Structures are given as C-alpha cells and as structure tokens.
Tab-separated table of C-alpha atoms in Angstrom:
chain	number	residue	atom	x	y	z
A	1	UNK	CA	0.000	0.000	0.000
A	2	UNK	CA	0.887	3.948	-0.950
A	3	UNK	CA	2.401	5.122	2.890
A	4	UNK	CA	1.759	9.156	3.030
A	5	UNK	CA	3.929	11.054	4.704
A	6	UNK	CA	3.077	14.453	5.554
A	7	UNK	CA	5.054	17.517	6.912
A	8	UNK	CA	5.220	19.108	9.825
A	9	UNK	CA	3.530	16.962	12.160
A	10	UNK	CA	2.416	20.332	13.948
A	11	UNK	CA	3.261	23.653	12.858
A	12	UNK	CA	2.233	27.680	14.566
A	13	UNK	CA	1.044	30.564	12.108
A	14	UNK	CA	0.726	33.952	12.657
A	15	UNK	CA	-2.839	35.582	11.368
A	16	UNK	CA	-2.230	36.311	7.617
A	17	UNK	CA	1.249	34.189	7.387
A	18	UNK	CA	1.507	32.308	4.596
A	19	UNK	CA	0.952	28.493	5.313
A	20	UNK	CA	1.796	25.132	3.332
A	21	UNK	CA	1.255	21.634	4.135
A	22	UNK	CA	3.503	18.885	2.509
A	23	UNK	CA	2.132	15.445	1.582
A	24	UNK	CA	4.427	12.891	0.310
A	25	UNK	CA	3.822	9.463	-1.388
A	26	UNK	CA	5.557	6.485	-1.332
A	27	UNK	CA	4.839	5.852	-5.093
A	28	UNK	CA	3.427	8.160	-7.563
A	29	UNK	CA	-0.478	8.155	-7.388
A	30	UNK	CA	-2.883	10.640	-9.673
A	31	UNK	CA	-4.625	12.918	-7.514
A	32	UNK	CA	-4.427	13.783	-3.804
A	33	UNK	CA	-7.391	15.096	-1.679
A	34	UNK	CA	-7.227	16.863	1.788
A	35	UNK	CA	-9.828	16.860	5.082
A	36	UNK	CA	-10.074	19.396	7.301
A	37	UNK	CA	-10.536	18.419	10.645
A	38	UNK	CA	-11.572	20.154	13.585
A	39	UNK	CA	-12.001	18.627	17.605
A	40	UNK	CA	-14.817	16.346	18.021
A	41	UNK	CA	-16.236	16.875	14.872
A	42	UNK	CA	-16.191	14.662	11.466
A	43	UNK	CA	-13.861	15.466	9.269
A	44	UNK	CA	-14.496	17.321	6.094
A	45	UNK	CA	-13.842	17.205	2.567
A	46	UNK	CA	-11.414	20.235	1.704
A	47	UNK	CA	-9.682	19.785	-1.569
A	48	UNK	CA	-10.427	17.316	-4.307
A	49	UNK	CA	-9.131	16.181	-7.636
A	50	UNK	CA	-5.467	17.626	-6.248
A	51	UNK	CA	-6.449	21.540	-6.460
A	52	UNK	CA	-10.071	21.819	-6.638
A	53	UNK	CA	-11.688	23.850	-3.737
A	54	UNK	CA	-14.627	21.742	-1.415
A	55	UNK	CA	-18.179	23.160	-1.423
A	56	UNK	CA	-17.831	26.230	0.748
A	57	UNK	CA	-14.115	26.348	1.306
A	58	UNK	CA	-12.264	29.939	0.591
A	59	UNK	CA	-10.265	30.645	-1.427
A	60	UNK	CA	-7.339	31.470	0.175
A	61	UNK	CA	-6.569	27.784	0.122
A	62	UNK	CA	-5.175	26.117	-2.989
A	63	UNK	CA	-3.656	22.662	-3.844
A	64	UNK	CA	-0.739	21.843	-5.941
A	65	UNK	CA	1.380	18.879	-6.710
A	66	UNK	CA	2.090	15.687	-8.852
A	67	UNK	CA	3.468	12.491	-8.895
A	68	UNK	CA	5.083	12.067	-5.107
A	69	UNK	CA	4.494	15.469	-3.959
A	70	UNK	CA	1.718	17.684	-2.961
A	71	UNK	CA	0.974	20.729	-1.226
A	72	UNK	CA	-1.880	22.381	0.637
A	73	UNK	CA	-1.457	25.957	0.746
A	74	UNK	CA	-2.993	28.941	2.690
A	75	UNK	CA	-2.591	32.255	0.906
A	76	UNK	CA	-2.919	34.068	4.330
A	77	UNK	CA	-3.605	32.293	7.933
A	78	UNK	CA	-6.471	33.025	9.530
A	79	UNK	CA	-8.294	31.609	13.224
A	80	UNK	CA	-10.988	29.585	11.817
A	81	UNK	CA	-8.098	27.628	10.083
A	82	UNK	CA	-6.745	26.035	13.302
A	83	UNK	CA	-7.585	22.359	12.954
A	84	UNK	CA	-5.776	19.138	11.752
A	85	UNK	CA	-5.527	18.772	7.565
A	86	UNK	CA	-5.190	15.182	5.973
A	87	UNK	CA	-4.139	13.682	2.809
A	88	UNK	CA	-5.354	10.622	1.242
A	89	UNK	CA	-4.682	8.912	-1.898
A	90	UNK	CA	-7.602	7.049	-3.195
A	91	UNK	CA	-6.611	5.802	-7.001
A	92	UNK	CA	-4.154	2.896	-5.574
A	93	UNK	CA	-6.071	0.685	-3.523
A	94	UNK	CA	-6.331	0.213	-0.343
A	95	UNK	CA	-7.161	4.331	-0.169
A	96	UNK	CA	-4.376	5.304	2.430
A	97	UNK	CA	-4.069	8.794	4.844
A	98	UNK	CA	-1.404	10.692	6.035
A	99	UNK	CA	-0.992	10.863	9.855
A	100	UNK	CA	-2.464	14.797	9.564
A	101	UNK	CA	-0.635	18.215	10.288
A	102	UNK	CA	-1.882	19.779	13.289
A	103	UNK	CA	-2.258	24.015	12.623
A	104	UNK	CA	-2.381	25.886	15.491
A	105	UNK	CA	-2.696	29.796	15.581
A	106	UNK	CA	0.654	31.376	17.092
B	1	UNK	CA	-28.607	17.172	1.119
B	2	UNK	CA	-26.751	13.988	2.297
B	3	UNK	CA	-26.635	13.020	5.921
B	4	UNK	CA	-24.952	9.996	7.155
B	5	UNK	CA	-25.056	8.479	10.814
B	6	UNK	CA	-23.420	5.834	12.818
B	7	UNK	CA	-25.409	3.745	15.432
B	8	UNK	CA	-24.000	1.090	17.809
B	9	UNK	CA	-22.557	-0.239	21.113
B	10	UNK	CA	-19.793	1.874	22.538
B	11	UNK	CA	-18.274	-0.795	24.626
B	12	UNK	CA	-17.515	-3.623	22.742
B	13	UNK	CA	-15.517	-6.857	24.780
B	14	UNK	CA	-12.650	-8.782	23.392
B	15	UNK	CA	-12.926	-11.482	20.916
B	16	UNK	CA	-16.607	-10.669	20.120
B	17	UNK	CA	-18.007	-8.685	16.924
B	18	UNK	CA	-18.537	-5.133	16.518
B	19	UNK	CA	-21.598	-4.154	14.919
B	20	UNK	CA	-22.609	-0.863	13.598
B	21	UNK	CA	-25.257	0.495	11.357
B	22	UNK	CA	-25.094	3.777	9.228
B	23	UNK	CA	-28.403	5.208	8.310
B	24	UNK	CA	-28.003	7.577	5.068
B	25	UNK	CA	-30.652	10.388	3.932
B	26	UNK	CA	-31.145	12.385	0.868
B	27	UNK	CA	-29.188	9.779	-1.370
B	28	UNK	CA	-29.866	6.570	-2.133
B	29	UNK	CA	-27.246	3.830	-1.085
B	30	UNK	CA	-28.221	2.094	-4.468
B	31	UNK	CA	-25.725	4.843	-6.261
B	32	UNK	CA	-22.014	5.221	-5.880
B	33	UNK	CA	-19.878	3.525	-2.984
B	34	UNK	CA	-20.054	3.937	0.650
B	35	UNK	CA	-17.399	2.809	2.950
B	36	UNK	CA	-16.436	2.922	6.629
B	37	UNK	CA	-13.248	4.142	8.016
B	38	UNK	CA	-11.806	4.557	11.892
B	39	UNK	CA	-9.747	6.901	13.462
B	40	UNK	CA	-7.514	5.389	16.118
B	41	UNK	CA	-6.006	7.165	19.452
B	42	UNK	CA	-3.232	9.037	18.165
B	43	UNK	CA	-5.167	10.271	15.222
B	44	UNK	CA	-3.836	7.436	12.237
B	45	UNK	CA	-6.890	6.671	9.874
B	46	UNK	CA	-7.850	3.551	8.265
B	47	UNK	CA	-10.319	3.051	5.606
B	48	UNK	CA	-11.907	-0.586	6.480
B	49	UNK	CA	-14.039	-1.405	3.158
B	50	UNK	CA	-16.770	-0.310	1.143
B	51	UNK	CA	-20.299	-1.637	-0.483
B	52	UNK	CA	-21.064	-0.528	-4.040
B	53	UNK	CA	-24.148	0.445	-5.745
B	54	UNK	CA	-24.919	-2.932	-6.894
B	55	UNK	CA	-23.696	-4.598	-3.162
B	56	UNK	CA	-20.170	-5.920	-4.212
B	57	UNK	CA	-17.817	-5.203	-1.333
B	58	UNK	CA	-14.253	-4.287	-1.358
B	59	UNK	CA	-12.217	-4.631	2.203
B	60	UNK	CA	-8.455	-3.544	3.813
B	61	UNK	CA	-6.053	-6.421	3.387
B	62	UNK	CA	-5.217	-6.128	6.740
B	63	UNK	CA	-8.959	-6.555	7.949
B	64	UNK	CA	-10.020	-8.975	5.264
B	65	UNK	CA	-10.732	-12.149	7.291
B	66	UNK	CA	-12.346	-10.217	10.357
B	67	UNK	CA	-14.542	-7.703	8.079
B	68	UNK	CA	-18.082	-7.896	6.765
B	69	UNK	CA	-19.822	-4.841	5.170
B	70	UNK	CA	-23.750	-5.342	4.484
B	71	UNK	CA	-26.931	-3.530	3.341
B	72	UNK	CA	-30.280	-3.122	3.596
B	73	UNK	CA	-31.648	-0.678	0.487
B	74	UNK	CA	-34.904	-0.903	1.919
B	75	UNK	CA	-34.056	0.705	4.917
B	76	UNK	CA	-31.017	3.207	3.321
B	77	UNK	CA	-28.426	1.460	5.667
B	78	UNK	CA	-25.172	-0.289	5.425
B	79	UNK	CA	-23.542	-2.319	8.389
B	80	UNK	CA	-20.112	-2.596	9.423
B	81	UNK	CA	-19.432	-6.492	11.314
B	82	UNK	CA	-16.044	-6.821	12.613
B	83	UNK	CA	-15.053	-10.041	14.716
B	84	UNK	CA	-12.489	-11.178	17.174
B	85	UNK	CA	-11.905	-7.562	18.020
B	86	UNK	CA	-9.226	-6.666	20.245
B	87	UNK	CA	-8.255	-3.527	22.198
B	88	UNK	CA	-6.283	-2.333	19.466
B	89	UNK	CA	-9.993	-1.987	17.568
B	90	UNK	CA	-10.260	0.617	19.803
B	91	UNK	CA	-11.649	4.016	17.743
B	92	UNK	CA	-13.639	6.395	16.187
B	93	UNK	CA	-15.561	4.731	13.162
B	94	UNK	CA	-17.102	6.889	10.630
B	95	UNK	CA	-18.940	6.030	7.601
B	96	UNK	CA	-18.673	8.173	4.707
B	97	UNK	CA	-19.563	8.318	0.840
B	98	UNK	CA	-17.210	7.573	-1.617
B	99	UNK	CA	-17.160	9.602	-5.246
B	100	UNK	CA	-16.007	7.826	-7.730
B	101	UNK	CA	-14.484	5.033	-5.721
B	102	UNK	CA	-11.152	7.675	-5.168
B	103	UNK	CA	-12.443	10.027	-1.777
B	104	UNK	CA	-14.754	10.919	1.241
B	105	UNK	CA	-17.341	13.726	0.716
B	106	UNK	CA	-19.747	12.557	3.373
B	107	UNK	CA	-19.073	11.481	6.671
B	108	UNK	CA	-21.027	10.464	9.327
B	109	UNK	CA	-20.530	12.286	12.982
B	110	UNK	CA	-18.835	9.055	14.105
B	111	UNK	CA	-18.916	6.974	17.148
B	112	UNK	CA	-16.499	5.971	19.864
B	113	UNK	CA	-16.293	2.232	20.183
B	114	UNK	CA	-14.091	1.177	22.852
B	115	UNK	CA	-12.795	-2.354	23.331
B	116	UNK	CA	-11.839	-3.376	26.750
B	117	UNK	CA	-13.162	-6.229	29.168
C-alpha cells in the first residue's frame, strides 16, 4: 500500500502568514485530496481532484502537486483555520491517509 | 442534502463482533460507494471497506478475514461487522460516501467504540 507522509507533524502561524502543508507518497499516485478536521467533529472534505476547492471552502486555500508530492497551501492564515488537515490517496487501492498536520494559531 | 449516521454499542468486549449500522438520507445507497473508516487514538486513519451500488464489497487487506460490510436498500443502511476484536480496535468509526471510488465527501458524525473487558 501507498504510505503518506506528511510535513510538519504540527506547525504555529501567525494571522495572515503564509501556510503550506507537505504530503508525500511512497509511489506516484494521480490525484491527492485533503480533510479538514476540527475537535470532536467529522472530518471534512477540503480539496479534491489535487487543487479543486470543497463546497464552501475559501479561497485562500489552494492545492498543488504531482506524482510524489503535494501541497496544501494557505494564501494568508487566519483563526478559523486552526484544525488538523489530511491527505489521502484514493486511485491505488487500499485508499491510504497521512498521519495529519496539526495548525495551530501562534 | 446527504446526511450519514453511525449507530452502535460503545463498549464492545474482546474477541466478540462489533456491529454498527449507518443510516443515510437524501441519497440513495443504491448509487455510488459507501465505505467505513476509523480513526484510532493518536489520530492514524484507516479506511476498512466499502459496499457498491450494486452490493459488491471491497475490504483492507489487513482486515479482510475479520470484516463484513452489508446492506439493507430498503431501509437506506449499510452495516459494518467486525469479529475477534481486540483492544487495538479501539476508535472512532465513521462512515462516509465515496465519489467515484477515489475520496470521502460525506461522513457520518462518528462513534467511539471502545474495546476493553
């Protein structure tokens, strides 16, 4: 199975510092998508398809990357984006997750 | 819209089955895929299997001889069954619908099963 590794584990941001989230795979796969989850809730859909945007999500998030590498990217930190963000590959079976970046607010 | 929710035991004791049931509204279970995964303490996630619109079933390697996933269309509800469960079963399962076989864009609120004697 595809092992994701993603990067930091935890990480501090400063309201409008610019944020990015690294997911890596152990092999290539074709697309990478990204929850959002915040304490005791479910978590949600963020990013599909690699850089398309989740009902309702702004837009100062965008998603990049190919191949081994992808990115989750906040164009300017802000509080209601303090929660823990996962990758999963779904296209090589079984559908795998990364152990999450936490994202606190510094 | 689609709504998804998880029913069951909380407690569950070693070497016995967990069962749980997740009841799904404003989309029939007779389209696409719909699959359960868990969240363990410590925050790693697992997807456990999936039923498909027609009722074929596709499960985790690693769970494959301990995992059933059923359905009942009449009722809009699929059923997780996992056996011989130990405290390392211990977690937060969800159930969620799966687009396109690739990701997650329903979940359930999920519910805290806890193995332990």
């Amino acid at each position: 199975e595809i092992v994701l590794t993603q990067s930091p584990t935890t990480m501090a941001a400063s309201p409008g510092e610019k944020v990015t989230l690294t997911c890596r795979a152990s092999s290539s796969v074709s697309y990478m998508y990204w929850y959002q989850q915040k304490s005791g809730t479910s978590p949600k859909l963020w990013i599909y398809d690699t850089s398309k945007l989740a009902s309702g999500v702004p837009n100062r998030f965008s998603g990049s990357g190919s191949g081994t590498s992808y990115s989750l990217t906040i164009s300017s930190m802000e509080t209601e984006d303090t929660a823990t963000y996962y990758c999963q590959q779904g296209r090589s079976y079984p559908p795998t997750f990364g152990a999450g970046t936490k994202l606190e607010l510094k | 819209e689609v709504q998804l929710q998880e029913s069951g035991p909380g407690l569950v004791k070693p070497s016995q089955s967990l069962s749980l049931t997740c009841s799904v509204t404003g989309y029939s279970i007779t389209s696409n895929y719909w699959g359960w995964i868990r969240k363990f303490p410590g925050n790693k996630m697992e997807w456990m299997g999936y039923i498909s619109y027609s009722g074929s079933t596709s499960y985790n390697p690693s769970l494959k001889s301990r995992i059933s996933i059923t359905r009942d269309t009449s009722k809009n509800q699929f059923f997780l069954q996992l056996n011989s469960v130990t405290t390392e079963d211990t977690a937060t399962y969800y159930c969620a619908r799966l687009w396109r076989r690739d990701y997650f864009d329903y979940w359930g609120q999920g519910v805290m099963v806890t193995v332990s004697s």
